[in-house]
PDB file of C-alpha atoms and ligand atoms in Angstrom:
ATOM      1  CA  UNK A   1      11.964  63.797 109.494  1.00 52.00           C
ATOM      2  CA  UNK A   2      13.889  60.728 110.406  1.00 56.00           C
ATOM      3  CA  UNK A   3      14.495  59.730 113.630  1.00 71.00           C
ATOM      4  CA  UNK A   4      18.527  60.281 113.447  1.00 89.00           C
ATOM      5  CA  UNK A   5      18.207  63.695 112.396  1.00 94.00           C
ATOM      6  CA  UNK A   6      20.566  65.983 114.830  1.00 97.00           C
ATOM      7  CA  UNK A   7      18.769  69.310 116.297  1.00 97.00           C
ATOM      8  CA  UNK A   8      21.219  71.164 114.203  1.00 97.00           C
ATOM      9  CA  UNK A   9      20.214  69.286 110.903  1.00 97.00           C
ATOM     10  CA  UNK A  10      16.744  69.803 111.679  1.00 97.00           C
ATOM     11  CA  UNK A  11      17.528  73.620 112.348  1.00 98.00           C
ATOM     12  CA  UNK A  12      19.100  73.758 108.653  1.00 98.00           C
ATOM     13  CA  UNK A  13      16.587  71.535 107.216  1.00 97.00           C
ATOM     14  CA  UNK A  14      13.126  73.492 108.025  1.00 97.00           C
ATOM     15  CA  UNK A  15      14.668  77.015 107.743  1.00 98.00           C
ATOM     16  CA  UNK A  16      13.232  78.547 104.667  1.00 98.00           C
ATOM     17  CA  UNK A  17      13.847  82.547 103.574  1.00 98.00           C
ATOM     18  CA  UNK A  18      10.010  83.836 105.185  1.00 98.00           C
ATOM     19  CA  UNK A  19       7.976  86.458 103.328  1.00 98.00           C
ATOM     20  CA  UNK A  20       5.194  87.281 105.536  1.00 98.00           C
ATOM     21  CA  UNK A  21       5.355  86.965 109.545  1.00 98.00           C
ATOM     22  CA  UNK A  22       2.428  86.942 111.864  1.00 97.00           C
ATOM     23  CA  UNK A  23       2.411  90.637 113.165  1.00 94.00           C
ATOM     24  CA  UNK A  24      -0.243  89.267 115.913  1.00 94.00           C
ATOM     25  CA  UNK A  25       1.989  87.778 118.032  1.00 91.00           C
ATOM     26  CA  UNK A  26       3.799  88.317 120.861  1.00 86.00           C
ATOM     27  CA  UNK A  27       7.398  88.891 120.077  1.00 86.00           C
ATOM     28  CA  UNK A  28      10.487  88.217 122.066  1.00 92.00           C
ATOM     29  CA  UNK A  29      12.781  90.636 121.798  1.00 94.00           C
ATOM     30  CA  UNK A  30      15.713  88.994 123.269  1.00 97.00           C
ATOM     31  CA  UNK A  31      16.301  86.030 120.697  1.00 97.00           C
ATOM     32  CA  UNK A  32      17.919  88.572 118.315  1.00 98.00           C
ATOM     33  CA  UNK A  33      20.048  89.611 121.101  1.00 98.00           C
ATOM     34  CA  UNK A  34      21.526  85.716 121.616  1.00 98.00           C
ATOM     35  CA  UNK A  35      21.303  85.219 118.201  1.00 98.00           C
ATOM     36  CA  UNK A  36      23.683  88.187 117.417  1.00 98.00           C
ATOM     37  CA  UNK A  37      25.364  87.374 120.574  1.00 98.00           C
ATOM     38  CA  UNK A  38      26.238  83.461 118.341  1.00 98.00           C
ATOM     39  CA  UNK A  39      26.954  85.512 115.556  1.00 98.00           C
ATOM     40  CA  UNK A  40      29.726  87.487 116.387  1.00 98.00           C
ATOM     41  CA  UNK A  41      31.724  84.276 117.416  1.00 98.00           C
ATOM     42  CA  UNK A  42      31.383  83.177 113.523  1.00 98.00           C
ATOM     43  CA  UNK A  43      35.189  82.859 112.093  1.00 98.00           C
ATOM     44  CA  UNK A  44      35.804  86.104 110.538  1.00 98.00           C
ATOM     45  CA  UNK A  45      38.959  87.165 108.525  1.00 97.00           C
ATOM     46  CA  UNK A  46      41.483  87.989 110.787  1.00 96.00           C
ATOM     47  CA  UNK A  47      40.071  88.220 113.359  1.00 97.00           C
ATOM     48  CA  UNK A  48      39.110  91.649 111.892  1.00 98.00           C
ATOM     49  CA  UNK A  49      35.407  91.944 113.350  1.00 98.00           C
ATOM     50  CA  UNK A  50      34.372  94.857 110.586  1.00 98.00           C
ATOM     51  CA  UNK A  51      31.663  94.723 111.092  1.00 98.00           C
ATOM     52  CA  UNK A  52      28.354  96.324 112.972  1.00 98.00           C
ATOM     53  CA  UNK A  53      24.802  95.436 113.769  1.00 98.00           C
ATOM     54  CA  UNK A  54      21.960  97.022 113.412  1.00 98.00           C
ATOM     55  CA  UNK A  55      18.869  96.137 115.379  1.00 98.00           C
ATOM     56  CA  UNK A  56      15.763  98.315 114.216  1.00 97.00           C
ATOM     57  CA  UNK A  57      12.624  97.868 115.929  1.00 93.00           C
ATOM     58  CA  UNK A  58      10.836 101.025 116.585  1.00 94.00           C
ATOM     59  CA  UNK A  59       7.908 101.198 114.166  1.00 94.00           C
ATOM     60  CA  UNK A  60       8.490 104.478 112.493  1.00 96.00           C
ATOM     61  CA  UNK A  61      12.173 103.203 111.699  1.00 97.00           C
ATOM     62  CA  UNK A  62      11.086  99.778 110.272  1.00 97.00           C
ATOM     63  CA  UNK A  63       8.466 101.737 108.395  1.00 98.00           C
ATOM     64  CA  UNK A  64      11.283 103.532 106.473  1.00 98.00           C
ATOM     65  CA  UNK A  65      13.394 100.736 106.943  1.00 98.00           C
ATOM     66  CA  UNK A  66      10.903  98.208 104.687  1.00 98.00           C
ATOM     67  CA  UNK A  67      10.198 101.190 102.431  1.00 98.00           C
ATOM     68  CA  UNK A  68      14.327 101.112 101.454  1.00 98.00           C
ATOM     69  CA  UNK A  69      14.051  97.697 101.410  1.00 98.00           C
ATOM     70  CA  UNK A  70      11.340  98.172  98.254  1.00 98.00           C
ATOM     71  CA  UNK A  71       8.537  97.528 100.268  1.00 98.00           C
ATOM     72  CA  UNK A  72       9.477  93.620 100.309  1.00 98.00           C
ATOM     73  CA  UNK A  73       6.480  91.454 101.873  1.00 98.00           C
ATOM     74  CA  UNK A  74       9.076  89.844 104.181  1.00 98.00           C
ATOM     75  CA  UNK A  75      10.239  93.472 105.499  1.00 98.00           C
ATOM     76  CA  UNK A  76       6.680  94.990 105.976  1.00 98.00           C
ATOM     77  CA  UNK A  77       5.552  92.283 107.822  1.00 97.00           C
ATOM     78  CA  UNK A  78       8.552  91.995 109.883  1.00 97.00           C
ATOM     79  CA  UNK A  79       8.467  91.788 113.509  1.00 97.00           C
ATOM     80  CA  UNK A  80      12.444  93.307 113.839  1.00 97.00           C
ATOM     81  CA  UNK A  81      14.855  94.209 110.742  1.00 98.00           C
ATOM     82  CA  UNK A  82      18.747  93.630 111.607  1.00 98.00           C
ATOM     83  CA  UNK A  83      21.284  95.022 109.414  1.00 98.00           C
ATOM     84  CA  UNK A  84      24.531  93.828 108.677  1.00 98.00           C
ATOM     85  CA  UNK A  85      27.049  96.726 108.055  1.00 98.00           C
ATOM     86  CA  UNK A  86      30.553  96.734 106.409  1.00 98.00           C
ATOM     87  CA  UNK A  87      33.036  98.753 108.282  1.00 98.00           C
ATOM     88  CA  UNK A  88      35.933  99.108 106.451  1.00 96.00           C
ATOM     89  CA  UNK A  89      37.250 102.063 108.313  1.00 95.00           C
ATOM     90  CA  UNK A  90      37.567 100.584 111.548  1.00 97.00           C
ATOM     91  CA  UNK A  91      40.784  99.021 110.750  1.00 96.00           C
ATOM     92  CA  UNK A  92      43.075 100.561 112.708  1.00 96.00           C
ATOM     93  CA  UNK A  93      40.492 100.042 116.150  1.00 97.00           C
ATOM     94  CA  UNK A  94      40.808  96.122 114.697  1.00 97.00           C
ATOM     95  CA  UNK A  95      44.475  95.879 114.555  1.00 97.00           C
ATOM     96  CA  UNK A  96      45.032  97.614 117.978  1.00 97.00           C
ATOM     97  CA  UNK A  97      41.850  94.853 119.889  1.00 96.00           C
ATOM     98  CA  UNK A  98      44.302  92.293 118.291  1.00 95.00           C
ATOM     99  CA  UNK A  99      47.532  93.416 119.412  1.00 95.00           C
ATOM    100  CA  UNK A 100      46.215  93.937 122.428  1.00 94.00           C
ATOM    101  CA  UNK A 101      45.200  90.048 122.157  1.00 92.00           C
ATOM    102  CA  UNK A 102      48.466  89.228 121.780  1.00 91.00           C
ATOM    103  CA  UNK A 103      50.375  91.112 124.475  1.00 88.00           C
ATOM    104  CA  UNK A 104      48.014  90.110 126.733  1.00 87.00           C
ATOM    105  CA  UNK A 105      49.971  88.518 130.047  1.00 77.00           C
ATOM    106  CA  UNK A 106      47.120  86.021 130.515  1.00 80.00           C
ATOM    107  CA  UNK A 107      47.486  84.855 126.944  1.00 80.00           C
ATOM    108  CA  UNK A 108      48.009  81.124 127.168  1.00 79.00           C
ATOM    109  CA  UNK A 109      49.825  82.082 123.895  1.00 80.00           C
ATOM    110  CA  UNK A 110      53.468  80.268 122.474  1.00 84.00           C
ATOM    111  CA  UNK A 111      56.446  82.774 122.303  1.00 84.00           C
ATOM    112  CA  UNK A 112      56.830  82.406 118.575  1.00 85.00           C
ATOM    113  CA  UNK A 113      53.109  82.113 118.089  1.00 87.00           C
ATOM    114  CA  UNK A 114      52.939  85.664 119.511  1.00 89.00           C
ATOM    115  CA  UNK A 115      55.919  86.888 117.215  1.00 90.00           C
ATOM    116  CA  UNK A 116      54.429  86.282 114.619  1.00 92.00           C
ATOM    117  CA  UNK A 117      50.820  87.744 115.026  1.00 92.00           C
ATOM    118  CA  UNK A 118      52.575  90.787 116.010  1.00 93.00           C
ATOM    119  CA  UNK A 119      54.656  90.730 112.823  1.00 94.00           C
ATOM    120  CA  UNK A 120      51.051  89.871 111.083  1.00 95.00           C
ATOM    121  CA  UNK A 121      48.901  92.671 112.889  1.00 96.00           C
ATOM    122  CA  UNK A 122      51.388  95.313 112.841  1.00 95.00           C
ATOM    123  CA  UNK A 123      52.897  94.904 109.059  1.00 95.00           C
ATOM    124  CA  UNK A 124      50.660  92.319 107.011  1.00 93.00           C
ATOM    125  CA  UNK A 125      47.106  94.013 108.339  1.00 94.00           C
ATOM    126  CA  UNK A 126      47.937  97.628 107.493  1.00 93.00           C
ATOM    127  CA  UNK A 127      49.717  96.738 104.363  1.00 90.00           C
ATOM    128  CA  UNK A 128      46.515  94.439 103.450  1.00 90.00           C
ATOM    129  CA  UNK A 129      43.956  97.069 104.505  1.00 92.00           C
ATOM    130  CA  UNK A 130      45.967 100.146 103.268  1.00 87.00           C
ATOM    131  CA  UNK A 131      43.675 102.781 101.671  1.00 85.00           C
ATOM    132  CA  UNK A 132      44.427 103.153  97.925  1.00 83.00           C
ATOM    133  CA  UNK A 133      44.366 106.046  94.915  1.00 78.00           C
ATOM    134  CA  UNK A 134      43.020 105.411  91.777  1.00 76.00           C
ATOM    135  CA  UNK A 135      43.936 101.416  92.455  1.00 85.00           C
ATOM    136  CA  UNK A 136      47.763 102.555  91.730  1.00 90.00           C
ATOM    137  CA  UNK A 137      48.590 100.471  95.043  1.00 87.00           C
ATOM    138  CA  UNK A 138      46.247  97.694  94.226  1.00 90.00           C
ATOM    139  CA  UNK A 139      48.321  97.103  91.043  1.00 92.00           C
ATOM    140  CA  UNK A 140      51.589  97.486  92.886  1.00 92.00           C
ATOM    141  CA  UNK A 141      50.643  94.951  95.577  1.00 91.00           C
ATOM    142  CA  UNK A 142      48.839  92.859  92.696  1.00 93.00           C
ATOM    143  CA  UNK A 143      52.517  92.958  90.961  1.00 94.00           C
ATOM    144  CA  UNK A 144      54.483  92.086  94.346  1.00 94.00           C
ATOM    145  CA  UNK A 145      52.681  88.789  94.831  1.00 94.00           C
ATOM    146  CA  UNK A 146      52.604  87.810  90.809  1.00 96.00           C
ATOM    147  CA  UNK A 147      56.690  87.817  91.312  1.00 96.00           C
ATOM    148  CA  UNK A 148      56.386  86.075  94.416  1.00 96.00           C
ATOM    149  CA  UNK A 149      53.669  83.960  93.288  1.00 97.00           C
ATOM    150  CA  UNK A 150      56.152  82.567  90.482  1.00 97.00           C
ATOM    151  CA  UNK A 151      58.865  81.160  93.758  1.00 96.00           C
ATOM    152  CA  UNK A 152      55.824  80.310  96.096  1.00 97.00           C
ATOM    153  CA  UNK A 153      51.954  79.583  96.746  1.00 95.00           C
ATOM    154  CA  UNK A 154      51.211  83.216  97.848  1.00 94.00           C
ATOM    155  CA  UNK A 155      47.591  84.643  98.568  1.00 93.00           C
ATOM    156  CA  UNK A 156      46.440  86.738  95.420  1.00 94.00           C
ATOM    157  CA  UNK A 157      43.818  88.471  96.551  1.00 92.00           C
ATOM    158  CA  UNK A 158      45.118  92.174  97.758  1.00 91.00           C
ATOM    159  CA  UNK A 159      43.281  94.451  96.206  1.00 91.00           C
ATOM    160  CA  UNK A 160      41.024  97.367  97.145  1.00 90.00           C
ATOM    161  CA  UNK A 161      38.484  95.181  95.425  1.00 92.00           C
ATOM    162  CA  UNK A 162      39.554  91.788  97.406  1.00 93.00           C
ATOM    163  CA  UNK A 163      39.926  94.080 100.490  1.00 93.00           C
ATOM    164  CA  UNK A 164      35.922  94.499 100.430  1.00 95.00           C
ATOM    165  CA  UNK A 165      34.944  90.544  99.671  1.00 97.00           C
ATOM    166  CA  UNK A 166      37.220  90.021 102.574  1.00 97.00           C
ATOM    167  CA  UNK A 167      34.983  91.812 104.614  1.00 98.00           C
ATOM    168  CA  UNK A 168      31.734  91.215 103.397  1.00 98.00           C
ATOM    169  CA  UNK A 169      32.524  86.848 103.371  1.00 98.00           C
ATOM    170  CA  UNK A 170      32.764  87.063 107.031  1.00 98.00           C
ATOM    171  CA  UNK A 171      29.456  89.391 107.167  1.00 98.00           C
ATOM    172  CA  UNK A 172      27.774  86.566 105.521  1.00 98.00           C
ATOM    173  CA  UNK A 173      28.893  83.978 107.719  1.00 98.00           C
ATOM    174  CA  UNK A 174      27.705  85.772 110.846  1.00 98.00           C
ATOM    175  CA  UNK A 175      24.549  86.413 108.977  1.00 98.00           C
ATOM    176  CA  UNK A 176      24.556  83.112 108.523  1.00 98.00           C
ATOM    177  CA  UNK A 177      25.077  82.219 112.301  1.00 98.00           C
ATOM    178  CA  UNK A 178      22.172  84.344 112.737  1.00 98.00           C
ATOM    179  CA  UNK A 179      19.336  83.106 111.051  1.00 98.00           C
ATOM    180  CA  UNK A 180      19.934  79.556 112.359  1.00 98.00           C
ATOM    181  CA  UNK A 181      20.188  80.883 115.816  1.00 98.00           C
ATOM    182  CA  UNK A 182      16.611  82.374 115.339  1.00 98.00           C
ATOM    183  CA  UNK A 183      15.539  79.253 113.666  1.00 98.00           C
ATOM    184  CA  UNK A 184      16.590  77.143 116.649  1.00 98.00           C
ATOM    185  CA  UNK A 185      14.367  79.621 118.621  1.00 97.00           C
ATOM    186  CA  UNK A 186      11.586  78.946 116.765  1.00 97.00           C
ATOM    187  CA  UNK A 187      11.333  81.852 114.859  1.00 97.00           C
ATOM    188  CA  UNK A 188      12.097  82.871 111.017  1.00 98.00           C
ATOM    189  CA  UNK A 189      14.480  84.862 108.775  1.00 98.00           C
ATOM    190  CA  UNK A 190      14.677  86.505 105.391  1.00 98.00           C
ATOM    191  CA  UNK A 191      17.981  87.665 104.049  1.00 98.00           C
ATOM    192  CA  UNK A 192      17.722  90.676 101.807  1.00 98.00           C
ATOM    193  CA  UNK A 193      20.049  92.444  99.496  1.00 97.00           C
ATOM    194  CA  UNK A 194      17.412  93.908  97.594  1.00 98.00           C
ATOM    195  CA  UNK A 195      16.978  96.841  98.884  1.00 98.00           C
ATOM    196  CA  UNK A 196      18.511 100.846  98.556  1.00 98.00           C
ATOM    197  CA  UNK A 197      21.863 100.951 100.546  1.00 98.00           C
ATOM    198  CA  UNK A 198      22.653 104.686 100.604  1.00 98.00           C
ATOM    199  CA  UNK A 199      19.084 105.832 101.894  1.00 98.00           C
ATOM    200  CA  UNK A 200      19.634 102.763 104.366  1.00 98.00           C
ATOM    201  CA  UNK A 201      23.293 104.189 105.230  1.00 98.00           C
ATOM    202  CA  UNK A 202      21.428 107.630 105.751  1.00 98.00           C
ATOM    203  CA  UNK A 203      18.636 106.265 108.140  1.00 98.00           C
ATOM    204  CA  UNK A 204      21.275 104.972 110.308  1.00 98.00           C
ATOM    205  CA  UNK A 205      23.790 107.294 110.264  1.00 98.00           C
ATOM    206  CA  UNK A 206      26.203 105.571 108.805  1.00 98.00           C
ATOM    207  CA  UNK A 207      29.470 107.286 107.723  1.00 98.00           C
ATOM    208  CA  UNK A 208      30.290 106.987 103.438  1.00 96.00           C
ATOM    209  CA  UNK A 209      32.600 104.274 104.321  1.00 95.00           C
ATOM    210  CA  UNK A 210      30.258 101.797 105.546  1.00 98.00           C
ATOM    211  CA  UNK A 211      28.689  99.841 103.217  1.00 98.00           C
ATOM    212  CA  UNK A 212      25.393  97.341 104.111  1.00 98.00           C
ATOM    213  CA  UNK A 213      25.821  93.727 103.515  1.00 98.00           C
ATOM    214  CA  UNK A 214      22.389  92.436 103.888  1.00 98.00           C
ATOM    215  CA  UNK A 215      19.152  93.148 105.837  1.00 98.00           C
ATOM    216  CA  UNK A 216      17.190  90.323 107.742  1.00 98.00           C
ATOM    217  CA  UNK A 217      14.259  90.249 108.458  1.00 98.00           C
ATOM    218  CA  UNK A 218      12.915  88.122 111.805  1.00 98.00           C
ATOM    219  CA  UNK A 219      10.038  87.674 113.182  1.00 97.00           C
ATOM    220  CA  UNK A 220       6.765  84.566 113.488  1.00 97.00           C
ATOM    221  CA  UNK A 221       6.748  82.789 110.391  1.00 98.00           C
ATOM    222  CA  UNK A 222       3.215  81.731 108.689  1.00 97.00           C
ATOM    223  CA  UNK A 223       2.553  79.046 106.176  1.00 96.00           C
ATOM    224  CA  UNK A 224       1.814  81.833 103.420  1.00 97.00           C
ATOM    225  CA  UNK A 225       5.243  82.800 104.073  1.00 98.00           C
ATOM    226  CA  UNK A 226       7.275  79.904 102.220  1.00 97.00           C
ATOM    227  CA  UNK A 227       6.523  81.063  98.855  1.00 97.00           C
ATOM    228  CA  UNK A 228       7.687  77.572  97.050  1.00 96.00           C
ATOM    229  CA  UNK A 229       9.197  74.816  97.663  1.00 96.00           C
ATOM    230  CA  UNK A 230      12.890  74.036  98.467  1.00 96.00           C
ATOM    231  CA  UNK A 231      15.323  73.034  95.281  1.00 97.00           C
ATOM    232  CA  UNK A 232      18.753  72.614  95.066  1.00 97.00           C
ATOM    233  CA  UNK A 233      21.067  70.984  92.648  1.00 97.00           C
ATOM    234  CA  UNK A 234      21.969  67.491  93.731  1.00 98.00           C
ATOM    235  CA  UNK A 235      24.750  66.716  95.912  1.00 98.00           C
ATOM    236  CA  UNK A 236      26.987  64.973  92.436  1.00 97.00           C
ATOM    237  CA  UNK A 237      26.008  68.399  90.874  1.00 97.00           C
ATOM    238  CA  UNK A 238      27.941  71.099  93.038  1.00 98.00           C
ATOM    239  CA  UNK A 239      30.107  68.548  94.451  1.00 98.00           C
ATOM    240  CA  UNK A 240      33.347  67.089  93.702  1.00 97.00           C
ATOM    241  CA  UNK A 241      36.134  64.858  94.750  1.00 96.00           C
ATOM    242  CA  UNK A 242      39.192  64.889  93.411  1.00 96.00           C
TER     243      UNK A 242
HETATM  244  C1  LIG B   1      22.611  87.429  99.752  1.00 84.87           C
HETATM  245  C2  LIG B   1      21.148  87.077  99.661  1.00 84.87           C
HETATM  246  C3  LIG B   1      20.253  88.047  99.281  1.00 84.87           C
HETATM  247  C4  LIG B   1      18.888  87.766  99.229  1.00 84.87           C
HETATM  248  N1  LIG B   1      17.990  88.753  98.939  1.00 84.87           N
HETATM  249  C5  LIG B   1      16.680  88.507  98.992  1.00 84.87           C
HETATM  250  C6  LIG B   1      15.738  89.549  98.851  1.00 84.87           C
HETATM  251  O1  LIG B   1      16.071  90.709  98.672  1.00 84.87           O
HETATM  252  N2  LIG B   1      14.417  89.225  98.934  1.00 84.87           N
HETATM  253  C7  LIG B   1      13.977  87.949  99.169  1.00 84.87           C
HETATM  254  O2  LIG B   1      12.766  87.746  99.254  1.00 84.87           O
HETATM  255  N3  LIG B   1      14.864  86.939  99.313  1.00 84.87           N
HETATM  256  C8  LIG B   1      16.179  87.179  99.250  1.00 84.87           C
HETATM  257  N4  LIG B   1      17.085  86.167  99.461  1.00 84.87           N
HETATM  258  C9  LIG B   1      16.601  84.817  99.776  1.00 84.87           C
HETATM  259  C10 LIG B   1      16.802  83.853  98.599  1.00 84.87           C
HETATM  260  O3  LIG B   1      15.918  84.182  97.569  1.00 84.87           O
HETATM  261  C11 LIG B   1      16.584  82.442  99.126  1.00 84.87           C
HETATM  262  O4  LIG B   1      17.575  82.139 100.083  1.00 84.87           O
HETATM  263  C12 LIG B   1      16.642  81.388  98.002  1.00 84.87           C
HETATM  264  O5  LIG B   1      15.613  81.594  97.078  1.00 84.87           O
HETATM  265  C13 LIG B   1      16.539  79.983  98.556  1.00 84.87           C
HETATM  266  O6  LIG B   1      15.360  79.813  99.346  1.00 84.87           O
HETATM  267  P1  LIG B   1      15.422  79.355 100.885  1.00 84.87           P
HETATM  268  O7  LIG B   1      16.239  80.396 101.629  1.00 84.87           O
HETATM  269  O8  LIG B   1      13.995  79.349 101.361  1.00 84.87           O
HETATM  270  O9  LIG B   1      16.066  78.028 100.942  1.00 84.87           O
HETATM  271  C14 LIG B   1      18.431  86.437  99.521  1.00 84.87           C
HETATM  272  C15 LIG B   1      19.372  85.466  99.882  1.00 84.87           C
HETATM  273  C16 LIG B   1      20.698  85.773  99.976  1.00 84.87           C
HETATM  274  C17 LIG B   1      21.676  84.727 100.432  1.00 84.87           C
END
């Protein structure tokens, strides 16, 4: 490590996705709370917030919990599992928390400002988020900004299908906010997506709209855990100016 390394650099730089956790040690509980307390202030589309957290710790629901997750290392071994959920039918709660935001007398808001997140959150939103039948909508909306597209730059993605990335980007950024709060704790992460959604949706309850983004896994870290080293592509790889 050199010396001008940043805490935050050195957060990024020695978190690594753990697979096995030292189930011997004490375990403080309330790091996932401050962690998921950081990341629900990640940017999220919209300010939509779809989104729901689930914190399992009791030992008979991990047990099933790590089962659905196929019996990963990482999830067995885990001190806590957290599950990020997809809540694409809490729309219309969304819209109202943000119009709400914006008639707010204390909002240090402009005048046209406001206007025009009340035009946004009580026409764009519901039109954006609108449920659809047999994608006959999606095509429709798909076809309204294609003509408008041709005049000026106009966002493309309005879809059912684009409704659902939408939702699950800004799942992935909190998730991301996550795991490096729990790194800077001094404790570890693994993301998971491999693991069986609708049993998971039926150990928590969760309604058919919900869908899971990911499971994490936190807990002690051990050296076994870090499986191989780090690779990326180099920086002139994946990057480019133009
Ligand atoms: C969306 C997503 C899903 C992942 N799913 C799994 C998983 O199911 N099991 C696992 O062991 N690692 C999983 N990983 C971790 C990746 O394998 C890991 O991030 C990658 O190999 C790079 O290693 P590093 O995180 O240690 O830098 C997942 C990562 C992401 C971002």
């Amino acid at each position: 490590m050199s010396n001008t390394e940043t805490p935050f650099e050195q957060i990024v730089r020695s978190r690594r996705s753990m697979r096995a956790y030292d189930q011997t040690i004490e375990y403080d509980k309330d790091i996932v709370r401050k962690s998921l307390e950081l990341a629900i202030l990640s940017p999220n589309s919209s300010n939509m917030q779809l989104w729901e957290f689930y914190r399992v710790t009791s030992q008979e629901a991990k047990e099933k919990l790590a089962h659905y997750c196929l019996d990963q290392n990482t999830a067995k071994t885990a001190s806590e599992l957290v599950v990020f959920v997809a809540r694409p039918d809490y729309v219309k709660r969304s819209i109202q928390l943000n119009l709400n935001l914006v008639n707010d007398e204390n909002s240090f808001e402009k005048t046209s400002h406001k206007e025009r997140r009340q035009e946004y959150y009580s026409k764009t939103m519901p039109l954006f988020y609108s449920k659809d039948f047999l994608f006959i909508f999606s095509l429709l909306k798909k076809l309204l900004v294609t003509l408008i597209g041709l005049k000026k730059p106009t966002v493309r993605e309005v879809t059912v299908v684009n409704k659902k990335v939408t939702i699950h980007k800004s799942i992935a950024l909190a998730a991301q906010t996550f795991m490096l709060a729990v790194q800077s704790y001094g404790y570890n992460t693994c993301p998971m997506e491999g693991m069986d959604s609708k049993k998971i949706k039926k150990l928590l309850n969760l309604p058919k709209a919900a869908e899971i983004n990911m499971v994490i896994s936190v807990g002690k870290g051990t050296k076994e855990g870090v499986w191989y080293p780090q690779k990326r592509y180099d920086y002139n790889v994946v990057v480019k100016e133009i």
